[in-house]
Each structure stands twice: as structure tokens, then as C-alpha cells.
Amino acid sequence: MREEKIRVLLTIARFDGHDRGVRYLARKLMELGMEVIFTRFVHPGDVVSTAIQEDVDVVGVSFSVGGHKYITSEIIKGLRENKRADILVILGGIIPDDEVGELINMGVGKTFGPGSPATDIAQYIKDNMTKKQ
């Protein structure tokens, strides 16, 4: 059984003004025993460097204004180039259903749309951390 807290980086683009959902999720994940780092990013490389610096287990990126395919591909590419492909990447927010498959093939673990229960997201993270052990 994992004894260390699961470390989660939740982030949102600096220009994205809709942060209520990701802030709510951050609070719920902390209440469920996870350590959460919340940031805003300008470039996908900011997410990669923060994830590595903070030694997180999970990167969760919230999108509500688009750009999710490019940004996500750059984050996953950056994690792989830095030999941190083990970091689980999940997405939330406004993501068209017909693009989810492409994102999963890219390396995203799962996407969670608006209104997804925080307990479902936490359980998904915990299940994936158990598989890594």
C-alpha cells in the first residue's frame, strides 16, 4: 500500500478565466488526502518543468477555451523527453467528445467533462497509482 501522499499538479492556462472547477477539484483532492499544487501556465513547457520540479504523480490540465490538443501534445512530449512518461496526465473542462480518442492515443489517461464528480476523479487517480506499484 502506498504510504506517501499522491502529488497532483492541477493547472490552467494563464489566459483562461474559468478556474472555478479546477479550484474546487483541488480542494476536494486535498480533502481526500492528496497533495495538490495549483498553477497557471503560459507555455506547455511551464507545466513540464513544474511537474518535474515538484516530482508529481499526476498532471491535471483544465481547458475551457481550446488549445487542448496542442498544449497536451507538448506536455506529453516534454514529459517523455525528460524521462517522466510515468506521470499520469488527465484533462478536464470543455473537450469535444470526438477528440477524446485522439487525446487518449496521445497518452492522456482520461478526460473529465464539466460536472464530473471529484470523487470519480480521485478514485481514477488512486486506481492508477495502485497500478504503478
A tleap script that builds the chain and sets N, CA, C and O, in Angstrom:
source leaprc.protein.ff14SB
mol = sequence {
  NMET ARG GLU GLU LYS ILE ARG VAL LEU LEU
  THR ILE ALA ARG PHE ASP GLY HIE ASP ARG
  GLY VAL ARG TYR LEU ALA ARG LYS LEU MET
  GLU LEU GLY MET GLU VAL ILE PHE THR ARG
  PHE VAL HIE PRO GLY ASP VAL VAL SER THR
  ALA ILE GLN GLU ASP VAL ASP VAL VAL GLY
  VAL SER PHE SER VAL GLY GLY HIE LYS TYR
  ILE THR SER GLU ILE ILE LYS GLY LEU ARG
  GLU ASN LYS ARG ALA ASP ILE LEU VAL ILE
  LEU GLY GLY ILE ILE PRO ASP ASP GLU VAL
  GLY GLU LEU ILE ASN MET GLY VAL GLY LYS
  THR PHE GLY PRO GLY SER PRO ALA THR ASP
  ILE ALA GLN TYR ILE LYS ASP ASN MET THR
  LYS LYS CGLN
}
set mol.1.N position { 0.841 -1.188 0.000 }
set mol.1.CA position { 0.000 0.000 0.000 }
set mol.1.C position { 0.880 1.244 0.000 }
set mol.1.O position { 1.875 1.311 0.722 }
set mol.2.N position { 0.516 2.204 -0.795 }
set mol.2.CA position { 1.257 3.456 -0.913 }
set mol.2.C position { 1.117 4.261 0.369 }
set mol.2.O position { 0.006 4.501 0.840 }
set mol.3.N position { 2.263 4.685 0.941 }
set mol.3.CA position { 2.219 5.456 2.173 }
set mol.3.C position { 2.420 6.944 1.926 }
set mol.3.O position { 1.973 7.770 2.721 }
set mol.4.N position { 3.092 7.292 0.825 }
set mol.4.CA position { 3.288 8.696 0.515 }
set mol.4.C position { 2.008 9.281 -0.080 }
set mol.4.O position { 1.225 8.580 -0.722 }
set mol.5.N position { 1.815 10.563 0.144 }
set mol.5.CA position { 0.668 11.227 -0.467 }
set mol.5.C position { 0.844 11.288 -1.976 }
set mol.5.O position { 1.952 11.481 -2.478 }
set mol.6.N position { -0.232 11.125 -2.674 }
set mol.6.CA position { -0.224 11.305 -4.123 }
set mol.6.C position { -0.086 12.794 -4.385 }
set mol.6.O position { -0.841 13.608 -3.851 }
set mol.7.N position { 0.898 13.140 -5.223 }
set mol.7.CA position { 1.149 14.550 -5.543 }
set mol.7.C position { 0.541 14.871 -6.902 }
set mol.7.O position { 0.843 14.219 -7.901 }
set mol.8.N position { -0.315 15.878 -6.925 }
set mol.8.CA position { -1.059 16.227 -8.132 }
set mol.8.C position { -0.785 17.685 -8.498 }
set mol.8.O position { -0.934 18.586 -7.672 }
set mol.9.N position { -0.390 17.896 -9.729 }
set mol.9.CA position { -0.286 19.258 -10.265 }
set mol.9.C position { -1.548 19.535 -11.050 }
set mol.9.O position { -1.808 18.894 -12.067 }
set mol.10.N position { -2.335 20.491 -10.579 }
set mol.10.CA position { -3.500 20.957 -11.326 }
set mol.10.C position { -3.151 22.313 -11.909 }
set mol.10.O position { -2.642 23.191 -11.212 }
set mol.11.N position { -3.430 22.475 -13.192 }
set mol.11.CA position { -3.021 23.710 -13.833 }
set mol.11.C position { -4.021 24.135 -14.892 }
set mol.11.O position { -4.822 23.344 -15.391 }
set mol.12.N position { -3.941 25.400 -15.207 }
set mol.12.CA position { -4.836 26.007 -16.173 }
set mol.12.C position { -4.065 27.117 -16.870 }
set mol.12.O position { -3.198 27.747 -16.265 }
set mol.13.N position { -4.373 27.358 -18.123 }
set mol.13.CA position { -3.671 28.408 -18.865 }
set mol.13.C position { -3.904 29.764 -18.203 }
set mol.13.O position { -4.991 30.056 -17.705 }
set mol.14.N position { -2.879 30.560 -18.212 }
set mol.14.CA position { -2.958 31.878 -17.579 }
set mol.14.C position { -4.077 32.727 -18.178 }
set mol.14.O position { -4.708 33.510 -17.468 }
set mol.15.N position { -4.328 32.577 -19.481 }
set mol.15.CA position { -5.351 33.396 -20.140 }
set mol.15.C position { -6.764 32.842 -19.964 }
set mol.15.O position { -7.729 33.470 -20.398 }
set mol.16.N position { -6.897 31.683 -19.337 }
set mol.16.CA position { -8.201 31.044 -19.140 }
set mol.16.C position { -8.817 31.550 -17.834 }
set mol.16.O position { -8.288 31.295 -16.752 }
set mol.17.N position { -9.918 32.254 -17.941 }
set mol.17.CA position { -10.528 32.854 -16.763 }
set mol.17.C position { -11.466 31.945 -15.989 }
set mol.17.O position { -11.947 32.326 -14.923 }
set mol.18.N position { -11.733 30.762 -16.496 }
set mol.18.CA position { -12.682 29.867 -15.839 }
set mol.18.C position { -11.941 28.861 -14.960 }
set mol.18.O position { -11.603 27.765 -15.409 }
set mol.19.N position { -11.697 29.235 -13.727 }
set mol.19.CA position { -10.923 28.358 -12.860 }
set mol.19.C position { -11.717 27.808 -11.679 }
set mol.19.O position { -11.147 27.161 -10.800 }
set mol.20.N position { -13.003 28.052 -11.649 }
set mol.20.CA position { -13.811 27.600 -10.509 }
set mol.20.C position { -13.765 26.083 -10.355 }
set mol.20.O position { -13.585 25.573 -9.249 }
set mol.21.N position { -13.927 25.364 -11.464 }
set mol.21.CA position { -13.955 23.905 -11.400 }
set mol.21.C position { -12.635 23.311 -10.941 }
set mol.21.O position { -12.617 22.399 -10.114 }
set mol.22.N position { -11.536 23.817 -11.467 }
set mol.22.CA position { -10.240 23.251 -11.097 }
set mol.22.C position { -9.895 23.615 -9.646 }
set mol.22.O position { -9.261 22.826 -8.947 }
set mol.23.N position { -10.300 24.780 -9.201 }
set mol.23.CA position { -10.072 25.147 -7.795 }
set mol.23.C position { -10.919 24.265 -6.862 }
set mol.23.O position { -10.457 23.857 -5.795 }
set mol.24.N position { -12.135 23.982 -7.268 }
set mol.24.CA position { -12.988 23.083 -6.488 }
set mol.24.C position { -12.344 21.689 -6.418 }
set mol.24.O position { -12.281 21.072 -5.355 }
set mol.25.N position { -11.870 21.212 -7.574 }
set mol.25.CA position { -11.230 19.897 -7.596 }
set mol.25.C position { -9.990 19.876 -6.700 }
set mol.25.O position { -9.760 18.900 -5.986 }
set mol.26.N position { -9.201 20.933 -6.732 }
set mol.26.CA position { -8.009 20.999 -5.880 }
set mol.26.C position { -8.397 20.835 -4.417 }
set mol.26.O position { -7.762 20.077 -3.685 }
set mol.27.N position { -9.423 21.534 -3.995 }
set mol.27.CA position { -9.876 21.449 -2.592 }
set mol.27.C position { -10.336 20.025 -2.253 }
set mol.27.O position { -9.988 19.490 -1.200 }
set mol.28.N position { -11.111 19.426 -3.142 }
set mol.28.CA position { -11.631 18.077 -2.876 }
set mol.28.C position { -10.501 17.043 -2.830 }
set mol.28.O position { -10.511 16.154 -1.978 }
set mol.29.N position { -9.529 17.155 -3.742 }
set mol.29.CA position { -8.420 16.194 -3.738 }
set mol.29.C position { -7.601 16.332 -2.451 }
set mol.29.O position { -7.129 15.337 -1.901 }
set mol.30.N position { -7.438 17.562 -1.979 }
set mol.30.CA position { -6.721 17.759 -0.708 }
set mol.30.C position { -7.508 17.146 0.438 }
set mol.30.O position { -6.928 16.517 1.323 }
set mol.31.N position { -8.817 17.321 0.429 }
set mol.31.CA position { -9.650 16.728 1.482 }
set mol.31.C position { -9.585 15.205 1.456 }
set mol.31.O position { -9.776 14.547 2.478 }
set mol.32.N position { -9.313 14.653 0.274 }
set mol.32.CA position { -9.221 13.199 0.136 }
set mol.32.C position { -7.793 12.698 0.343 }
set mol.32.O position { -7.488 11.541 0.054 }
set mol.33.N position { -6.921 13.572 0.845 }
set mol.33.CA position { -5.589 13.144 1.254 }
set mol.33.C position { -4.479 13.317 0.238 }
set mol.33.O position { -3.368 12.835 0.460 }
set mol.34.N position { -4.740 13.980 -0.852 }
set mol.34.CA position { -3.697 14.187 -1.854 }
set mol.34.C position { -3.035 15.543 -1.646 }
set mol.34.O position { -3.634 16.467 -1.095 }
set mol.35.N position { -1.798 15.645 -2.094 }
set mol.35.CA position { -1.092 16.914 -2.055 }
set mol.35.C position { -1.271 17.565 -3.419 }
set mol.35.O position { -0.969 16.954 -4.444 }
set mol.36.N position { -1.752 18.784 -3.437 }
set mol.36.CA position { -2.094 19.438 -4.705 }
set mol.36.C position { -1.282 20.720 -4.868 }
set mol.36.O position { -1.205 21.548 -3.960 }
set mol.37.N position { -0.691 20.858 -6.027 }
set mol.37.CA position { -0.018 22.083 -6.424 }
set mol.37.C position { -0.888 22.691 -7.515 }
set mol.37.O position { -1.203 22.025 -8.501 }
set mol.38.N position { -1.276 23.940 -7.348 }
set mol.38.CA position { -2.118 24.608 -8.343 }
set mol.38.C position { -1.328 25.733 -8.983 }
set mol.38.O position { -0.764 26.581 -8.291 }
set mol.39.N position { -1.289 25.737 -10.320 }
set mol.39.CA position { -0.566 26.788 -11.032 }
set mol.39.C position { -1.366 27.251 -12.240 }
set mol.39.O position { -2.374 26.653 -12.619 }
set mol.40.N position { -0.890 28.312 -12.815 }
set mol.40.CA position { -1.335 28.758 -14.131 }
set mol.40.C position { -0.093 28.755 -15.003 }
set mol.40.O position { 1.005 29.049 -14.530 }
set mol.41.N position { -0.263 28.426 -16.269 }
set mol.41.CA position { 0.895 28.352 -17.147 }
set mol.41.C position { 0.729 29.268 -18.350 }
set mol.41.O position { -0.383 29.620 -18.744 }
set mol.42.N position { 1.862 29.640 -18.917 }
set mol.42.CA position { 1.877 30.411 -20.154 }
set mol.42.C position { 2.188 29.483 -21.322 }
set mol.42.O position { 1.537 29.542 -22.365 }
set mol.43.N position { 3.193 28.621 -21.136 }
set mol.43.CA position { 3.627 27.695 -22.176 }
set mol.43.C position { 3.524 26.259 -21.643 }
set mol.43.O position { 3.635 26.045 -20.436 }
set mol.44.N position { 3.315 25.278 -22.522 }
set mol.44.CA position { 3.280 23.887 -22.064 }
set mol.44.C position { 4.547 23.485 -21.315 }
set mol.44.O position { 4.496 22.664 -20.400 }
set mol.45.N position { 5.682 24.062 -21.702 }
set mol.45.CA position { 6.939 23.762 -21.007 }
set mol.45.C position { 6.883 24.149 -19.537 }
set mol.45.O position { 7.570 23.546 -18.712 }
set mol.46.N position { 6.077 25.144 -19.201 }
set mol.46.CA position { 5.917 25.529 -17.793 }
set mol.46.C position { 5.313 24.379 -16.996 }
set mol.46.O position { 5.690 24.141 -15.849 }
set mol.47.N position { 4.377 23.672 -17.613 }
set mol.47.CA position { 3.730 22.536 -16.937 }
set mol.47.C position { 4.741 21.410 -16.741 }
set mol.47.O position { 4.813 20.804 -15.672 }
set mol.48.N position { 5.515 21.141 -17.779 }
set mol.48.CA position { 6.516 20.065 -17.702 }
set mol.48.C position { 7.545 20.373 -16.616 }
set mol.48.O position { 7.836 19.521 -15.777 }
set mol.49.N position { 8.092 21.579 -16.629 }
set mol.49.CA position { 9.125 21.908 -15.643 }
set mol.49.C position { 8.571 21.899 -14.229 }
set mol.49.O position { 9.260 21.471 -13.304 }
set mol.50.N position { 7.345 22.360 -14.043 }
set mol.50.CA position { 6.750 22.326 -12.697 }
set mol.50.C position { 6.505 20.888 -12.257 }
set mol.50.O position { 6.762 20.539 -11.105 }
set mol.51.N position { 6.014 20.061 -13.159 }
set mol.51.CA position { 5.747 18.656 -12.809 }
set mol.51.C position { 7.027 17.952 -12.376 }
set mol.51.O position { 7.021 17.188 -11.411 }
set mol.52.N position { 8.107 18.203 -13.077 }
set mol.52.CA position { 9.383 17.564 -12.742 }
set mol.52.C position { 9.941 18.147 -11.445 }
set mol.52.O position { 10.375 17.407 -10.563 }
set mol.53.N position { 9.926 19.457 -11.336 }
set mol.53.CA position { 10.451 20.116 -10.146 }
set mol.53.C position { 9.690 19.692 -8.889 }
set mol.53.O position { 10.294 19.492 -7.835 }
set mol.54.N position { 8.394 19.558 -8.997 }
set mol.54.CA position { 7.575 19.203 -7.835 }
set mol.54.C position { 7.442 17.687 -7.657 }
set mol.54.O position { 6.817 17.229 -6.701 }
set mol.55.N position { 8.025 16.915 -8.569 }
set mol.55.CA position { 8.014 15.451 -8.504 }
set mol.55.C position { 6.589 14.908 -8.297 }
set mol.55.O position { 6.330 14.125 -7.384 }
set mol.56.N position { 5.691 15.344 -9.162 }
set mol.56.CA position { 4.291 14.944 -9.037 }
set mol.56.C position { 4.047 13.564 -9.656 }
set mol.56.O position { 4.827 13.070 -10.469 }
set mol.57.N position { 2.951 12.980 -9.243 }
set mol.57.CA position { 2.499 11.704 -9.806 }
set mol.57.C position { 1.498 11.928 -10.930 }
set mol.57.O position { 1.365 11.106 -11.837 }
set mol.58.N position { 0.802 13.047 -10.855 }
set mol.58.CA position { -0.305 13.320 -11.778 }
set mol.58.C position { -0.248 14.775 -12.229 }
set mol.58.O position { 0.030 15.674 -11.435 }
set mol.59.N position { -0.515 14.992 -13.518 }
set mol.59.CA position { -0.728 16.346 -14.040 }
set mol.59.C position { -2.166 16.403 -14.522 }
set mol.59.O position { -2.579 15.598 -15.357 }
set mol.60.N position { -2.919 17.345 -14.003 }
set mol.60.CA position { -4.285 17.568 -14.448 }
set mol.60.C position { -4.387 18.957 -15.057 }
set mol.60.O position { -4.084 19.956 -14.405 }
set mol.61.N position { -4.814 19.011 -16.308 }
set mol.61.CA position { -4.904 20.297 -17.012 }
set mol.61.C position { -6.367 20.566 -17.322 }
set mol.61.O position { -7.067 19.715 -17.871 }
set mol.62.N position { -6.814 21.748 -16.966 }
set mol.62.CA position { -8.188 22.159 -17.227 }
set mol.62.C position { -8.224 23.088 -18.437 }
set mol.62.O position { -7.426 24.018 -18.551 }
set mol.63.N position { -9.166 22.816 -19.335 }
set mol.63.CA position { -9.310 23.635 -20.532 }
set mol.63.C position { -10.755 24.119 -20.651 }
set mol.63.O position { -11.693 23.351 -20.438 }
set mol.64.N position { -10.924 25.378 -20.988 }
set mol.64.CA position { -12.268 25.854 -21.299 }
set mol.64.C position { -12.275 26.771 -22.508 }
set mol.64.O position { -13.339 27.206 -22.948 }
set mol.65.N position { -11.106 27.070 -23.049 }
set mol.65.CA position { -11.066 27.994 -24.183 }
set mol.65.C position { -10.343 27.418 -25.396 }
set mol.65.O position { -9.988 28.161 -26.311 }
set mol.66.N position { -10.118 26.104 -25.418 }
set mol.66.CA position { -9.472 25.489 -26.576 }
set mol.66.C position { -7.972 25.364 -26.415 }
set mol.66.O position { -7.404 25.680 -25.370 }
set mol.67.N position { -7.349 24.895 -27.480 }
set mol.67.CA position { -5.901 24.699 -27.468 }
set mol.67.C position { -5.471 23.416 -26.795 }
set mol.67.O position { -4.278 23.160 -26.629 }
set mol.68.N position { -6.444 22.608 -26.407 }
set mol.68.CA position { -6.131 21.419 -25.606 }
set mol.68.C position { -5.283 20.384 -26.339 }
set mol.68.O position { -4.432 19.743 -25.721 }
set mol.69.N position { -5.498 20.204 -27.656 }
set mol.69.CA position { -4.717 19.183 -28.368 }
set mol.69.C position { -3.250 19.592 -28.478 }
set mol.69.O position { -2.365 18.782 -28.203 }
set mol.70.N position { -2.985 20.805 -28.865 }
set mol.70.CA position { -1.598 21.252 -28.992 }
set mol.70.C position { -0.901 21.263 -27.629 }
set mol.70.O position { 0.193 20.720 -27.477 }
set mol.71.N position { -1.537 21.878 -26.658 }
set mol.71.CA position { -0.915 22.003 -25.333 }
set mol.71.C position { -0.663 20.622 -24.731 }
set mol.71.O position { 0.410 20.364 -24.184 }
set mol.72.N position { -1.650 19.741 -24.834 }
set mol.72.CA position { -1.487 18.404 -24.268 }
set mol.72.C position { -0.379 17.640 -24.971 }
set mol.72.O position { 0.422 16.975 -24.314 }
set mol.73.N position { -0.319 17.720 -26.298 }
set mol.73.CA position { 0.745 17.004 -27.011 }
set mol.73.C position { 2.119 17.526 -26.608 }
set mol.73.O position { 3.064 16.746 -26.496 }
set mol.74.N position { 2.242 18.809 -26.392 }
set mol.74.CA position { 3.533 19.379 -25.969 }
set mol.74.C position { 3.884 18.960 -24.546 }
set mol.74.O position { 5.051 18.707 -24.246 }
set mol.75.N position { 2.903 18.886 -23.682 }
set mol.75.CA position { 3.160 18.445 -22.301 }
set mol.75.C position { 3.619 16.992 -22.300 }
set mol.75.O position { 4.614 16.657 -21.656 }
set mol.76.N position { 2.918 16.141 -23.003 }
set mol.76.CA position { 3.288 14.719 -23.033 }
set mol.76.C position { 4.658 14.536 -23.687 }
set mol.76.O position { 5.475 13.746 -23.212 }
set mol.77.N position { 4.903 15.255 -24.761 }
set mol.77.CA position { 6.223 15.200 -25.417 }
set mol.77.C position { 7.316 15.642 -24.439 }
set mol.77.O position { 8.360 14.996 -24.345 }
set mol.78.N position { 7.086 16.714 -23.729 }
set mol.78.CA position { 8.071 17.212 -22.771 }
set mol.78.C position { 8.327 16.245 -21.629 }
set mol.78.O position { 9.468 16.068 -21.201 }
set mol.79.N position { 7.268 15.620 -21.137 }
set mol.79.CA position { 7.444 14.631 -20.057 }
set mol.79.C position { 8.252 13.443 -20.566 }
set mol.79.O position { 9.136 12.950 -19.865 }
set mol.80.N position { 7.959 12.981 -21.773 }
set mol.80.CA position { 8.702 11.845 -22.347 }
set mol.80.C position { 10.163 12.212 -22.580 }
set mol.80.O position { 11.054 11.416 -22.284 }
set mol.81.N position { 10.417 13.401 -23.103 }
set mol.81.CA position { 11.803 13.831 -23.352 }
set mol.81.C position { 12.603 13.924 -22.058 }
set mol.81.O position { 13.823 13.761 -22.055 }
set mol.82.N position { 11.904 14.186 -20.963 }
set mol.82.CA position { 12.563 14.278 -19.657 }
set mol.82.C position { 12.451 12.985 -18.860 }
set mol.82.O position { 12.654 12.965 -17.646 }
set mol.83.N position { 12.123 11.908 -19.567 }
set mol.83.CA position { 12.024 10.566 -18.967 }
set mol.83.C position { 11.062 10.530 -17.785 }
set mol.83.O position { 11.323 9.879 -16.773 }
set mol.84.N position { 9.940 11.242 -17.931 }
set mol.84.CA position { 8.898 11.238 -16.900 }
set mol.84.C position { 7.541 10.862 -17.508 }
set mol.84.O position { 6.500 11.418 -17.159 }
set mol.85.N position { 7.597 9.909 -18.418 }
set mol.85.CA position { 6.361 9.419 -19.025 }
set mol.85.C position { 5.505 8.673 -18.006 }
set mol.85.O position { 4.353 8.339 -18.284 }
set mol.86.N position { 6.068 8.412 -16.829 }
set mol.86.CA position { 5.313 7.740 -15.776 }
set mol.86.C position { 4.277 8.650 -15.123 }
set mol.86.O position { 3.390 8.172 -14.416 }
set mol.87.N position { 4.382 9.945 -15.351 }
set mol.87.CA position { 3.419 10.880 -14.761 }
set mol.87.C position { 2.093 10.760 -15.505 }
set mol.87.O position { 2.027 10.921 -16.724 }
set mol.88.N position { 1.044 10.476 -14.747 }
set mol.88.CA position { -0.296 10.361 -15.309 }
set mol.88.C position { -0.805 11.738 -15.714 }
set mol.88.O position { -0.753 12.681 -14.926 }
set mol.89.N position { -1.294 11.850 -16.939 }
set mol.89.CA position { -1.854 13.115 -17.428 }
set mol.89.C position { -3.360 12.933 -17.601 }
set mol.89.O position { -3.813 12.037 -18.313 }
set mol.90.N position { -4.121 13.793 -16.942 }
set mol.90.CA position { -5.571 13.789 -17.088 }
set mol.90.C position { -6.008 15.197 -17.502 }
set mol.90.O position { -5.334 16.189 -17.222 }
set mol.91.N position { -7.148 15.248 -18.172 }
set mol.91.CA position { -7.656 16.539 -18.641 }
set mol.91.C position { -9.070 16.756 -18.138 }
set mol.91.O position { -9.821 15.809 -17.907 }
set mol.92.N position { -9.413 18.022 -17.973 }
set mol.92.CA position { -10.767 18.360 -17.582 }
set mol.92.C position { -11.244 19.594 -18.313 }
set mol.92.O position { -10.466 20.311 -18.943 }
set mol.93.N position { -12.533 19.822 -18.214 }
set mol.93.CA position { -13.095 21.013 -18.823 }
set mol.93.C position { -13.827 20.733 -20.106 }
set mol.93.O position { -14.431 19.674 -20.281 }
set mol.94.N position { -13.768 21.694 -21.003 }
set mol.94.CA position { -14.508 21.619 -22.266 }
set mol.94.C position { -13.635 20.931 -23.315 }
set mol.94.O position { -12.732 21.537 -23.891 }
set mol.95.N position { -13.922 19.670 -23.544 }
set mol.95.CA position { -13.190 18.883 -24.539 }
set mol.95.C position { -14.237 18.148 -25.373 }
set mol.95.O position { -14.985 17.324 -24.845 }
set mol.96.N position { -14.293 18.441 -26.675 }
set mol.96.CA position { -15.295 17.782 -27.523 }
set mol.96.C position { -15.156 16.257 -27.472 }
set mol.96.O position { -14.048 15.722 -27.511 }
set mol.97.N position { -16.285 15.577 -27.386 }
set mol.97.CA position { -16.280 14.114 -27.304 }
set mol.97.C position { -15.516 13.462 -28.450 }
set mol.97.O position { -14.846 12.448 -28.255 }
set mol.98.N position { -15.617 14.045 -29.654 }
set mol.98.CA position { -14.962 13.422 -30.799 }
set mol.98.C position { -13.448 13.604 -30.801 }
set mol.98.O position { -12.775 13.102 -31.701 }
set mol.99.N position { -12.907 14.301 -29.831 }
set mol.99.CA position { -11.458 14.482 -29.733 }
set mol.99.C position { -10.849 13.674 -28.589 }
set mol.99.O position { -9.628 13.622 -28.439 }
set mol.100.N position { -11.702 13.048 -27.790 }
set mol.100.CA position { -11.207 12.306 -26.627 }
set mol.100.C position { -10.320 11.135 -27.054 }
set mol.100.O position { -9.267 10.913 -26.457 }
set mol.101.N position { -10.727 10.395 -28.063 }
set mol.101.CA position { -9.944 9.248 -28.522 }
set mol.101.C position { -8.547 9.647 -28.958 }
set mol.101.O position { -7.570 8.965 -28.646 }
set mol.102.N position { -8.457 10.744 -29.674 }
set mol.102.CA position { -7.146 11.236 -30.118 }
set mol.102.C position { -6.261 11.590 -28.919 }
set mol.102.O position { -5.061 11.319 -28.914 }
set mol.103.N position { -6.873 12.193 -27.916 }
set mol.103.CA position { -6.114 12.571 -26.715 }
set mol.103.C position { -5.660 11.329 -25.944 }
set mol.103.O position { -4.545 11.296 -25.424 }
set mol.104.N position { -6.506 10.329 -25.871 }
set mol.104.CA position { -6.129 9.072 -25.192 }
set mol.104.C position { -4.978 8.413 -25.947 }
set mol.104.O position { -4.024 7.937 -25.333 }
set mol.105.N position { -5.065 8.383 -27.283 }
set mol.105.CA position { -3.975 7.809 -28.085 }
set mol.105.C position { -2.680 8.588 -27.926 }
set mol.105.O position { -1.589 8.035 -28.065 }
set mol.106.N position { -2.807 9.856 -27.637 }
set mol.106.CA position { -1.643 10.716 -27.427 }
set mol.106.C position { -0.918 10.363 -26.130 }
set mol.106.O position { 0.282 10.601 -25.989 }
set mol.107.N position { -1.678 9.782 -25.172 }
set mol.107.CA position { -1.074 9.430 -23.888 }
set mol.107.C position { -1.825 9.936 -22.680 }
set mol.107.O position { -1.398 9.726 -21.545 }
set mol.108.N position { -2.946 10.604 -22.915 }
set mol.108.CA position { -3.771 11.069 -21.797 }
set mol.108.C position { -4.434 9.867 -21.138 }
set mol.108.O position { -4.902 8.955 -21.820 }
set mol.109.N position { -4.470 9.872 -19.810 }
set mol.109.CA position { -5.107 8.771 -19.093 }
set mol.109.C position { -6.613 8.793 -19.259 }
set mol.109.O position { -7.228 7.781 -19.598 }
set mol.110.N position { -7.205 9.960 -19.018 }
set mol.110.CA position { -8.650 10.082 -19.094 }
set mol.110.C position { -9.021 11.554 -19.149 }
set mol.110.O position { -8.269 12.415 -18.691 }
set mol.111.N position { -10.189 11.832 -19.714 }
set mol.111.CA position { -10.710 13.196 -19.705 }
set mol.111.C position { -11.964 13.223 -18.841 }
set mol.111.O position { -12.719 12.252 -18.783 }
set mol.112.N position { -12.169 14.348 -18.174 }
set mol.112.CA position { -13.331 14.521 -17.306 }
set mol.112.C position { -14.032 15.811 -17.716 }
set mol.112.O position { -13.440 16.889 -17.676 }
set mol.113.N position { -15.271 15.693 -18.102 }
set mol.113.CA position { -16.029 16.858 -18.541 }
set mol.113.C position { -16.552 17.682 -17.381 }
set mol.113.O position { -16.408 17.301 -16.220 }
set mol.114.N position { -17.160 18.815 -17.702 }
set mol.114.CA position { -17.741 19.662 -16.656 }
set mol.114.C position { -18.753 18.881 -15.815 }
set mol.114.O position { -19.556 18.114 -16.345 }
set mol.115.N position { -18.702 19.085 -14.524 }
set mol.115.CA position { -19.625 18.410 -13.626 }
set mol.115.C position { -19.199 17.023 -13.202 }
set mol.115.O position { -19.922 16.357 -12.461 }
set mol.116.N position { -18.036 16.568 -13.658 }
set mol.116.CA position { -17.556 15.246 -13.220 }
set mol.116.C position { -17.357 15.271 -11.715 }
set mol.116.O position { -16.741 16.201 -11.194 }
set mol.117.N position { -17.866 14.263 -11.000 }
set mol.117.CA position { -17.690 14.243 -9.551 }
set mol.117.C position { -16.215 14.142 -9.158 }
set mol.117.O position { -15.465 13.339 -9.714 }
set mol.118.N position { -15.823 14.952 -8.211 }
set mol.118.CA position { -14.433 14.932 -7.744 }
set mol.118.C position { -14.060 13.552 -7.202 }
set mol.118.O position { -12.914 13.118 -7.322 }
set mol.119.N position { -15.030 12.873 -6.607 }
set mol.119.CA position { -14.739 11.543 -6.064 }
set mol.119.C position { -14.394 10.564 -7.195 }
set mol.119.O position { -13.556 9.683 -7.005 }
set mol.120.N position { -15.019 10.705 -8.354 }
set mol.120.CA position { -14.681 9.850 -9.501 }
set mol.120.C position { -13.260 10.121 -9.983 }
set mol.120.O position { -12.520 9.195 -10.316 }
set mol.121.N position { -12.889 11.388 -10.016 }
set mol.121.CA position { -11.538 11.762 -10.461 }
set mol.121.C position { -10.510 11.241 -9.453 }
set mol.121.O position { -9.481 10.684 -9.836 }
set mol.122.N position { -10.795 11.427 -8.171 }
set mol.122.CA position { -9.876 10.940 -7.136 }
set mol.122.C position { -9.726 9.426 -7.210 }
set mol.122.O position { -8.622 8.900 -7.069 }
set mol.123.N position { -10.819 8.735 -7.426 }
set mol.123.CA position { -10.752 7.266 -7.500 }
set mol.123.C position { -9.945 6.826 -8.720 }
set mol.123.O position { -9.169 5.874 -8.646 }
set mol.124.N position { -10.129 7.517 -9.834 }
set mol.124.CA position { -9.344 7.195 -11.035 }
set mol.124.C position { -7.848 7.377 -10.754 }
set mol.124.O position { -7.031 6.532 -11.120 }
set mol.125.N position { -7.509 8.475 -10.108 }
set mol.125.CA position { -6.092 8.725 -9.770 }
set mol.125.C position { -5.576 7.629 -8.841 }
set mol.125.O position { -4.508 7.066 -9.081 }
set mol.126.N position { -6.319 7.326 -7.794 }
set mol.126.CA position { -5.872 6.296 -6.839 }
set mol.126.C position { -5.718 4.938 -7.514 }
set mol.126.O position { -4.749 4.225 -7.256 }
set mol.127.N position { -6.654 4.580 -8.366 }
set mol.127.CA position { -6.564 3.296 -9.076 }
set mol.127.C position { -5.305 3.235 -9.936 }
set mol.127.O position { -4.650 2.194 -10.005 }
set mol.128.N position { -4.964 4.341 -10.590 }
set mol.128.CA position { -3.767 4.364 -11.436 }
set mol.128.C position { -2.485 4.363 -10.620 }
set mol.128.O position { -1.477 3.818 -11.069 }
set mol.129.N position { -2.496 4.952 -9.444 }
set mol.129.CA position { -1.308 4.922 -8.599 }
set mol.129.C position { -1.085 3.509 -8.058 }
set mol.129.O position { 0.054 3.084 -7.870 }
set mol.130.N position { -2.166 2.795 -7.812 }
set mol.130.CA position { -2.059 1.413 -7.349 }
set mol.130.C position { -1.451 0.537 -8.436 }
set mol.130.O position { -0.642 -0.346 -8.149 }
set mol.131.N position { -1.846 0.784 -9.693 }
set mol.131.CA position { -1.307 0.003 -10.813 }
set mol.131.C position { 0.178 0.240 -11.004 }
set mol.131.O position { 0.888 -0.660 -11.454 }
set mol.132.N position { 0.671 1.439 -10.669 }
set mol.132.CA position { 2.084 1.765 -10.867 }
set mol.132.C position { 2.983 1.028 -9.886 }
set mol.132.O position { 4.169 0.843 -10.159 }
set mol.133.N position { 2.439 0.603 -8.748 }
set mol.133.CA position { 3.270 -0.027 -7.704 }
set mol.133.C position { 3.680 -1.431 -8.076 }
set mol.133.O position { 4.377 -2.094 -7.308 }
savepdb mol mol.pdb
quit
